[in-house]
C-alpha cells in the first residue's frame, strides 16, 4: 500500500478528489437543515439538532454523511498520508500515522452520526471526544502534509541547480 500511495498520480488523484468532494457539503447544506453534525461536539446538542430536522432533512443528512462524508476523509486522509509517506523518507510511516488516525476517527464519527440520523442507535455522547480528536488529528496531519510540501518544493529546486 505504501508504494501505491507514494505514486505521483495517486497523490494528485487524492488531492483532486478532496477538492471535488468538499463543495458538495455546501451544495447540500440547505437540504440537511443548514448545519452538519460533523461540527457539533456535544451529544445533547447533536440530539437537539436532529430533533429539529424534518424527515427529509434527516434523510438528506444521513445520505450526505454516508456518501460524501465517507469519501471525504478517505480523500484528504489518503492525500495527507501519501504526502508523508512520499516525502518523509524513512520516517514516512510514522509521519503518516496522524492522517491514518484521522481517517479512522472520522469514519467512526460518521458511523455514530449515521446511526443516530437513521434512528438505529444513539451513541452521540461519543462525539464529545470523537469530534475534537478528529479535528486535532486533522490539523496535525495537515501540518505534516504542509511540511512534506515544503520538502517536495525543496527537492524540485535542488534538482534545478545551475
PDB file of C-alpha atoms in Angstrom:
ATOM      1  CA  UNK A   1       0.000   0.000   0.000  1.00  0.00           C
ATOM      2  CA  UNK A   2       2.890   2.376   0.761  1.00  0.00           C
ATOM      3  CA  UNK A   3       4.286   2.053  -2.758  1.00  0.00           C
ATOM      4  CA  UNK A   4       0.837   2.698  -4.232  1.00  0.00           C
ATOM      5  CA  UNK A   5       0.137   5.803  -2.131  1.00  0.00           C
ATOM      6  CA  UNK A   6       3.553   7.327  -2.864  1.00  0.00           C
ATOM      7  CA  UNK A   7       2.951   7.392  -6.616  1.00  0.00           C
ATOM      8  CA  UNK A   8       2.559  10.889  -8.091  1.00  0.00           C
ATOM      9  CA  UNK A   9      -0.725  10.126  -9.945  1.00  0.00           C
ATOM     10  CA  UNK A  10      -2.240   8.746  -6.734  1.00  0.00           C
ATOM     11  CA  UNK A  11      -1.217  11.827  -4.743  1.00  0.00           C
ATOM     12  CA  UNK A  12      -2.680  14.121  -7.409  1.00  0.00           C
ATOM     13  CA  UNK A  13      -5.818  11.984  -7.656  1.00  0.00           C
ATOM     14  CA  UNK A  14      -6.433  12.168  -3.901  1.00  0.00           C
ATOM     15  CA  UNK A  15      -5.774  15.914  -3.897  1.00  0.00           C
ATOM     16  CA  UNK A  16      -8.252  16.481  -6.749  1.00  0.00           C
ATOM     17  CA  UNK A  17     -10.810  14.145  -5.143  1.00  0.00           C
ATOM     18  CA  UNK A  18     -10.838  16.158  -1.922  1.00  0.00           C
ATOM     19  CA  UNK A  19     -11.196  19.385  -3.901  1.00  0.00           C
ATOM     20  CA  UNK A  20     -14.162  17.945  -5.800  1.00  0.00           C
ATOM     21  CA  UNK A  21     -15.892  16.455  -2.735  1.00  0.00           C
ATOM     22  CA  UNK A  22     -15.616  19.479  -0.428  1.00  0.00           C
ATOM     23  CA  UNK A  23     -18.019  21.770  -2.369  1.00  0.00           C
ATOM     24  CA  UNK A  24     -20.652  19.028  -2.123  1.00  0.00           C
ATOM     25  CA  UNK A  25     -21.110  19.876   1.538  1.00  0.00           C
ATOM     26  CA  UNK A  26     -22.046  23.462   0.656  1.00  0.00           C
ATOM     27  CA  UNK A  27     -24.244  22.211  -2.168  1.00  0.00           C
ATOM     28  CA  UNK A  28     -26.339  20.065   0.211  1.00  0.00           C
ATOM     29  CA  UNK A  29     -26.243  22.450   3.182  1.00  0.00           C
ATOM     30  CA  UNK A  30     -29.848  23.611   2.751  1.00  0.00           C
ATOM     31  CA  UNK A  31     -31.079  20.050   2.238  1.00  0.00           C
ATOM     32  CA  UNK A  32     -29.639  18.974   5.616  1.00  0.00           C
ATOM     33  CA  UNK A  33     -31.041  21.934   7.517  1.00  0.00           C
ATOM     34  CA  UNK A  34     -28.043  24.247   7.286  1.00  0.00           C
ATOM     35  CA  UNK A  35     -25.766  22.699   9.904  1.00  0.00           C
ATOM     36  CA  UNK A  36     -23.850  19.445   9.812  1.00  0.00           C
ATOM     37  CA  UNK A  37     -23.472  17.153  12.809  1.00  0.00           C
ATOM     38  CA  UNK A  38     -19.768  16.941  11.999  1.00  0.00           C
ATOM     39  CA  UNK A  39     -19.128  20.306  13.636  1.00  0.00           C
ATOM     40  CA  UNK A  40     -21.136  19.641  16.808  1.00  0.00           C
ATOM     41  CA  UNK A  41     -19.231  18.159  19.756  1.00  0.00           C
ATOM     42  CA  UNK A  42     -21.909  17.662  22.389  1.00  0.00           C
ATOM     43  CA  UNK A  43     -24.213  14.660  22.320  1.00  0.00           C
ATOM     44  CA  UNK A  44     -27.086  16.763  23.647  1.00  0.00           C
ATOM     45  CA  UNK A  45     -26.507  19.440  21.005  1.00  0.00           C
ATOM     46  CA  UNK A  46     -26.494  16.725  18.316  1.00  0.00           C
ATOM     47  CA  UNK A  47     -29.755  15.319  19.650  1.00  0.00           C
ATOM     48  CA  UNK A  48     -31.298  18.808  19.618  1.00  0.00           C
ATOM     49  CA  UNK A  49     -30.092  19.374  16.064  1.00  0.00           C
ATOM     50  CA  UNK A  50     -31.538  16.041  14.903  1.00  0.00           C
ATOM     51  CA  UNK A  51     -34.825  16.712  16.735  1.00  0.00           C
ATOM     52  CA  UNK A  52     -35.172  19.995  14.844  1.00  0.00           C
ATOM     53  CA  UNK A  53     -34.762  18.373  11.439  1.00  0.00           C
ATOM     54  CA  UNK A  54     -37.636  17.380   9.205  1.00  0.00           C
ATOM     55  CA  UNK A  55     -37.768  13.790   7.961  1.00  0.00           C
ATOM     56  CA  UNK A  56     -36.436  14.938   4.560  1.00  0.00           C
ATOM     57  CA  UNK A  57     -33.555  16.849   6.186  1.00  0.00           C
ATOM     58  CA  UNK A  58     -32.693  13.880   8.393  1.00  0.00           C
ATOM     59  CA  UNK A  59     -32.724  11.600   5.366  1.00  0.00           C
ATOM     60  CA  UNK A  60     -30.554  14.007   3.333  1.00  0.00           C
ATOM     61  CA  UNK A  61     -28.156  14.391   6.260  1.00  0.00           C
ATOM     62  CA  UNK A  62     -27.902  10.606   6.547  1.00  0.00           C
ATOM     63  CA  UNK A  63     -27.017  10.187   2.861  1.00  0.00           C
ATOM     64  CA  UNK A  64     -24.548  13.083   2.838  1.00  0.00           C
ATOM     65  CA  UNK A  65     -22.876  11.514   5.877  1.00  0.00           C
ATOM     66  CA  UNK A  66     -22.811   8.020   4.371  1.00  0.00           C
ATOM     67  CA  UNK A  67     -21.679   9.073   0.892  1.00  0.00           C
ATOM     68  CA  UNK A  68     -19.843  12.411   0.886  1.00  0.00           C
ATOM     69  CA  UNK A  69     -18.548  12.326   4.428  1.00  0.00           C
ATOM     70  CA  UNK A  70     -17.210   8.817   3.936  1.00  0.00           C
ATOM     71  CA  UNK A  71     -15.429   9.665   0.691  1.00  0.00           C
ATOM     72  CA  UNK A  72     -14.010  12.936   2.023  1.00  0.00           C
ATOM     73  CA  UNK A  73     -11.857  11.572   4.886  1.00  0.00           C
ATOM     74  CA  UNK A  74     -10.587   8.833   2.583  1.00  0.00           C
ATOM     75  CA  UNK A  75      -9.543  11.504   0.062  1.00  0.00           C
ATOM     76  CA  UNK A  76      -7.994  14.081   2.402  1.00  0.00           C
ATOM     77  CA  UNK A  77      -6.583  11.485   4.798  1.00  0.00           C
ATOM     78  CA  UNK A  78      -5.163   9.462   1.940  1.00  0.00           C
ATOM     79  CA  UNK A  79      -3.602  12.599   0.478  1.00  0.00           C
ATOM     80  CA  UNK A  80      -2.054  13.605   3.817  1.00  0.00           C
ATOM     81  CA  UNK A  81      -0.743  10.069   4.398  1.00  0.00           C
ATOM     82  CA  UNK A  82       0.624   9.857   0.853  1.00  0.00           C
ATOM     83  CA  UNK A  83       2.481  13.150   1.230  1.00  0.00           C
ATOM     84  CA  UNK A  84       4.045  11.966   4.484  1.00  0.00           C
ATOM     85  CA  UNK A  85       4.993   8.589   3.033  1.00  0.00           C
ATOM     86  CA  UNK A  86       6.489  10.126  -0.099  1.00  0.00           C
ATOM     87  CA  UNK A  87       8.488  12.985   1.371  1.00  0.00           C
ATOM     88  CA  UNK A  88       9.484  11.986   4.908  1.00  0.00           C
ATOM     89  CA  UNK A  89      11.778   9.156   3.812  1.00  0.00           C
ATOM     90  CA  UNK A  90      12.377   6.544   6.481  1.00  0.00           C
ATOM     91  CA  UNK A  91      10.113   8.473   8.864  1.00  0.00           C
ATOM     92  CA  UNK A  92       7.235   8.412   6.368  1.00  0.00           C
ATOM     93  CA  UNK A  93       5.246   5.696   8.105  1.00  0.00           C
ATOM     94  CA  UNK A  94       5.478   7.497  11.422  1.00  0.00           C
ATOM     95  CA  UNK A  95       4.576  10.835   9.822  1.00  0.00           C
ATOM     96  CA  UNK A  96       1.546   9.219   8.120  1.00  0.00           C
ATOM     97  CA  UNK A  97       0.036   7.953  11.399  1.00  0.00           C
ATOM     98  CA  UNK A  98      -1.941  11.135  12.224  1.00  0.00           C
ATOM     99  CA  UNK A  99      -3.527  11.056   8.755  1.00  0.00           C
ATOM    100  CA  UNK A 100      -4.469   7.403   9.145  1.00  0.00           C
ATOM    101  CA  UNK A 101      -5.812   8.083  12.639  1.00  0.00           C
ATOM    102  CA  UNK A 102      -7.893  10.959  11.248  1.00  0.00           C
ATOM    103  CA  UNK A 103      -9.482   8.649   8.674  1.00  0.00           C
ATOM    104  CA  UNK A 104     -10.378   6.066  11.327  1.00  0.00           C
ATOM    105  CA  UNK A 105     -11.710   8.649  13.772  1.00  0.00           C
ATOM    106  CA  UNK A 106     -13.710  10.492  11.095  1.00  0.00           C
ATOM    107  CA  UNK A 107     -15.277   7.260   9.826  1.00  0.00           C
ATOM    108  CA  UNK A 108     -16.123   6.261  13.400  1.00  0.00           C
ATOM    109  CA  UNK A 109     -17.762   9.644  13.964  1.00  0.00           C
ATOM    110  CA  UNK A 110     -19.698   9.225  10.701  1.00  0.00           C
ATOM    111  CA  UNK A 111     -20.958   5.836  11.869  1.00  0.00           C
ATOM    112  CA  UNK A 112     -22.176   7.342  15.149  1.00  0.00           C
ATOM    113  CA  UNK A 113     -23.927  10.125  13.235  1.00  0.00           C
ATOM    114  CA  UNK A 114     -25.475   7.814  10.624  1.00  0.00           C
ATOM    115  CA  UNK A 115     -26.825   5.521  13.332  1.00  0.00           C
ATOM    116  CA  UNK A 116     -28.391   8.479  15.136  1.00  0.00           C
ATOM    117  CA  UNK A 117     -29.795  10.012  11.946  1.00  0.00           C
ATOM    118  CA  UNK A 118     -31.382   6.713  10.945  1.00  0.00           C
ATOM    119  CA  UNK A 119     -32.795   6.190  14.426  1.00  0.00           C
ATOM    120  CA  UNK A 120     -30.979   2.858  14.781  1.00  0.00           C
ATOM    121  CA  UNK A 121     -28.838   3.775  17.805  1.00  0.00           C
ATOM    122  CA  UNK A 122     -27.780   6.740  19.913  1.00  0.00           C
ATOM    123  CA  UNK A 123     -24.080   6.873  20.687  1.00  0.00           C
ATOM    124  CA  UNK A 124     -23.895  10.638  20.240  1.00  0.00           C
ATOM    125  CA  UNK A 125     -22.211  11.182  23.616  1.00  0.00           C
ATOM    126  CA  UNK A 126     -19.057   9.780  21.968  1.00  0.00           C
ATOM    127  CA  UNK A 127     -18.988  12.923  19.818  1.00  0.00           C
ATOM    128  CA  UNK A 128     -17.730  14.880  22.844  1.00  0.00           C
ATOM    129  CA  UNK A 129     -14.338  13.225  22.359  1.00  0.00           C
ATOM    130  CA  UNK A 130     -14.525  11.953  18.751  1.00  0.00           C
ATOM    131  CA  UNK A 131     -15.041  15.343  17.108  1.00  0.00           C
ATOM    132  CA  UNK A 132     -12.267  17.234  18.963  1.00  0.00           C
ATOM    133  CA  UNK A 133      -9.914  14.274  18.442  1.00  0.00           C
ATOM    134  CA  UNK A 134     -10.774  14.229  14.730  1.00  0.00           C
ATOM    135  CA  UNK A 135     -10.044  17.926  14.344  1.00  0.00           C
ATOM    136  CA  UNK A 136      -6.843  17.667  16.389  1.00  0.00           C
ATOM    137  CA  UNK A 137      -5.549  14.812  14.237  1.00  0.00           C
ATOM    138  CA  UNK A 138      -6.711  16.612  11.096  1.00  0.00           C
ATOM    139  CA  UNK A 139      -4.720  19.747  11.938  1.00  0.00           C
ATOM    140  CA  UNK A 140      -1.649  17.692  12.879  1.00  0.00           C
ATOM    141  CA  UNK A 141      -1.892  15.716   9.614  1.00  0.00           C
ATOM    142  CA  UNK A 142      -2.365  18.993   7.703  1.00  0.00           C
ATOM    143  CA  UNK A 143       0.793  20.439   9.271  1.00  0.00           C
ATOM    144  CA  UNK A 144       2.743  17.307   8.375  1.00  0.00           C
ATOM    145  CA  UNK A 145       1.443  17.466   4.783  1.00  0.00           C
ATOM    146  CA  UNK A 146       2.479  21.131   4.550  1.00  0.00           C
ATOM    147  CA  UNK A 147       5.970  20.238   5.743  1.00  0.00           C
ATOM    148  CA  UNK A 148       6.006  17.464   3.129  1.00  0.00           C
ATOM    149  CA  UNK A 149       5.049  20.065   0.522  1.00  0.00           C
ATOM    150  CA  UNK A 150       7.997  22.249   1.571  1.00  0.00           C
ATOM    151  CA  UNK A 151      10.272  19.209   1.269  1.00  0.00           C
ATOM    152  CA  UNK A 152       8.841  18.472  -2.186  1.00  0.00           C
ATOM    153  CA  UNK A 153       9.448  22.046  -3.334  1.00  0.00           C
ATOM    154  CA  UNK A 154      12.986  21.917  -1.943  1.00  0.00           C
ATOM    155  CA  UNK A 155      13.600  18.733  -3.967  1.00  0.00           C
ATOM    156  CA  UNK A 156      12.426  20.495  -7.125  1.00  0.00           C
ATOM    157  CA  UNK A 157      14.795  23.424  -6.587  1.00  0.00           C
ATOM    158  CA  UNK A 158      17.704  21.156  -5.663  1.00  0.00           C
ATOM    159  CA  UNK A 159      17.334  19.288  -8.945  1.00  0.00           C
ATOM    160  CA  UNK A 160      17.370  22.566 -10.927  1.00  0.00           C
ATOM    161  CA  UNK A 161      20.831  23.695  -9.825  1.00  0.00           C
ATOM    162  CA  UNK A 162      22.618  25.786 -12.421  1.00  0.00           C
TER     163      UNK A 162
END
